[in-house]
Coordinates of C-alpha atoms in Angstrom, one line a residue:
M1 CA 0.0 0.3 -0.3
S2 CA 0.9 3.5 -0.6
A3 CA -0.2 6.8 0.7
I4 CA 0.2 10.4 0.8
F5 CA -0.8 12.3 3.7
Y6 CA -1.8 15.9 3.7
H7 CA -1.7 18.8 6.1
D8 CA -4.4 21.3 4.5
Q9 CA -6.6 21.7 1.9
D10 CA -3.9 22.9 -0.7
Q11 CA -2.4 19.8 -0.1
K12 CA -4.5 17.5 -0.7
N13 CA -5.3 19.4 -4.0
M14 CA -2.2 19.0 -5.0
A15 CA -2.0 15.4 -4.2
E16 CA -5.3 14.3 -6.9
Q17 CA -3.8 16.8 -9.4
S18 CA -0.6 15.0 -9.5
L19 CA -2.1 11.1 -9.2
K20 CA -4.7 12.9 -12.0
A21 CA -1.7 13.7 -14.0
A22 CA 0.5 10.3 -13.5
Q23 CA -2.4 8.2 -14.2
P24 CA -2.3 8.3 -17.9
G25 CA 1.3 6.6 -17.6
Y26 CA -0.3 3.7 -16.1
K27 CA -2.1 0.5 -17.9
K28 CA -3.5 0.0 -14.3
P29 CA -5.5 2.1 -11.6
I30 CA -2.6 4.1 -9.1
T31 CA -4.5 3.0 -6.0
T32 CA -2.3 5.6 -3.6
L33 CA -4.6 6.6 -1.0
I34 CA -5.0 10.2 -0.5
L35 CA -5.2 10.7 3.7
P36 CA -5.6 13.6 6.1
A37 CA -2.3 13.5 8.5
T38 CA -2.5 12.4 11.9
E39 CA -0.6 11.4 14.8
F40 CA 3.1 10.9 13.4
F41 CA 5.6 8.6 15.2
D42 CA 9.2 8.3 13.8
A43 CA 10.3 4.7 13.3
E44 CA 13.7 3.0 15.5
D45 CA 16.4 4.5 15.2
Y46 CA 18.3 2.0 13.2
H47 CA 15.3 2.3 10.6
Q48 CA 16.3 6.2 10.0
K49 CA 18.6 6.7 7.1
Y50 CA 19.3 3.3 6.5
I51 CA 20.9 3.0 3.2
L52 CA 23.4 6.0 4.8
Q53 CA 24.2 4.0 7.9
K54 CA 25.4 1.0 6.4
H55 CA 28.5 3.7 5.4
D56 CA 30.7 3.8 8.3
W57 CA 33.2 6.1 7.0
L58 CA 30.2 8.3 5.7
M59 CA 28.3 9.0 8.7
A60 CA 31.3 9.8 10.5
A61 CA 32.7 12.0 8.0
L62 CA 29.3 13.8 7.7
K63 CA 29.7 13.8 11.8
L64 CA 26.4 12.0 12.0
C65 CA 25.4 9.4 14.7
R66 CA 21.6 7.5 14.9
G67 CA 19.2 10.0 17.0
K68 CA 17.4 13.3 16.3
Q69 CA 20.4 14.5 14.9
L70 CA 20.1 12.2 11.7
I71 CA 16.7 12.1 11.9
M72 CA 16.2 16.3 11.3
S73 CA 19.0 16.2 9.1
S74 CA 18.5 17.5 5.3
V75 CA 22.0 16.7 4.6
A76 CA 21.7 13.0 5.7
A77 CA 18.5 12.8 3.8
R78 CA 19.8 14.0 0.7
V79 CA 23.1 11.7 0.8
N80 CA 21.4 8.7 2.0
G81 CA 18.9 8.8 -1.5
Y82 CA 21.5 9.3 -3.6
V83 CA 24.0 6.6 -2.2
G84 CA 20.7 4.5 -2.0
G85 CA 20.7 5.0 -6.1
Y86 CA 17.9 7.7 -6.1
G87 CA 19.7 10.7 -8.1
D88 CA 22.7 11.0 -10.5
K89 CA 25.9 12.0 -10.7
E90 CA 24.4 15.4 -12.4
S91 CA 22.2 16.0 -9.8
F92 CA 24.3 15.5 -6.7
R93 CA 27.3 17.8 -8.3
A94 CA 24.8 20.1 -8.9
E95 CA 23.6 20.4 -5.4
K96 CA 26.5 19.3 -3.5
D97 CA 27.8 22.7 -2.6
A98 CA 25.0 23.7 -1.1
L99 CA 24.5 20.3 1.3
G100 CA 28.3 22.0 2.3
L101 CA 30.0 18.8 1.5
S102 CA 33.8 18.2 1.8
E103 CA 35.5 17.2 -1.5
E104 CA 36.5 13.4 -0.4
V105 CA 32.8 13.0 0.5
A106 CA 31.6 14.4 -2.8
D107 CA 33.6 12.0 -4.2
Y108 CA 32.9 9.1 -2.4
V109 CA 29.0 9.6 -2.8
V110 CA 30.0 10.0 -6.4
E111 CA 31.6 6.4 -6.4
Q112 CA 28.4 5.5 -4.9
I113 CA 26.4 6.7 -7.5
E114 CA 28.7 5.3 -10.1
E115 CA 28.3 1.2 -8.1
R116 CA 24.3 1.4 -8.3
Q117 CA 24.2 3.0 -11.6
Y118 CA 26.6 0.8 -13.5
G119 CA 27.3 -2.2 -10.6

């Protein structure tokens, strides 16, 4: 099951429009639910940025550890996506400076992207 949770009418409208726009690209109906957001619970620490946590060197280089810091870090979220295969080298290079990454960290992330792309 997949779901989109909204906080207000604008978000609900955007979700519905997005679903409608995406549907022509699929043969079967998209079954994603659009639901109001209610109380939210963070997953256990070991689930947070799971892919990033598998890279001990990268976690240390980013000065990250499990807990609220990891949960709240937008840099951790972006890097987790890239090392997990969600993004390409060009996109990463375009935002690496904004993320404040050292060249050593940036090179490591690019290597991970290449490994995922070319396996």
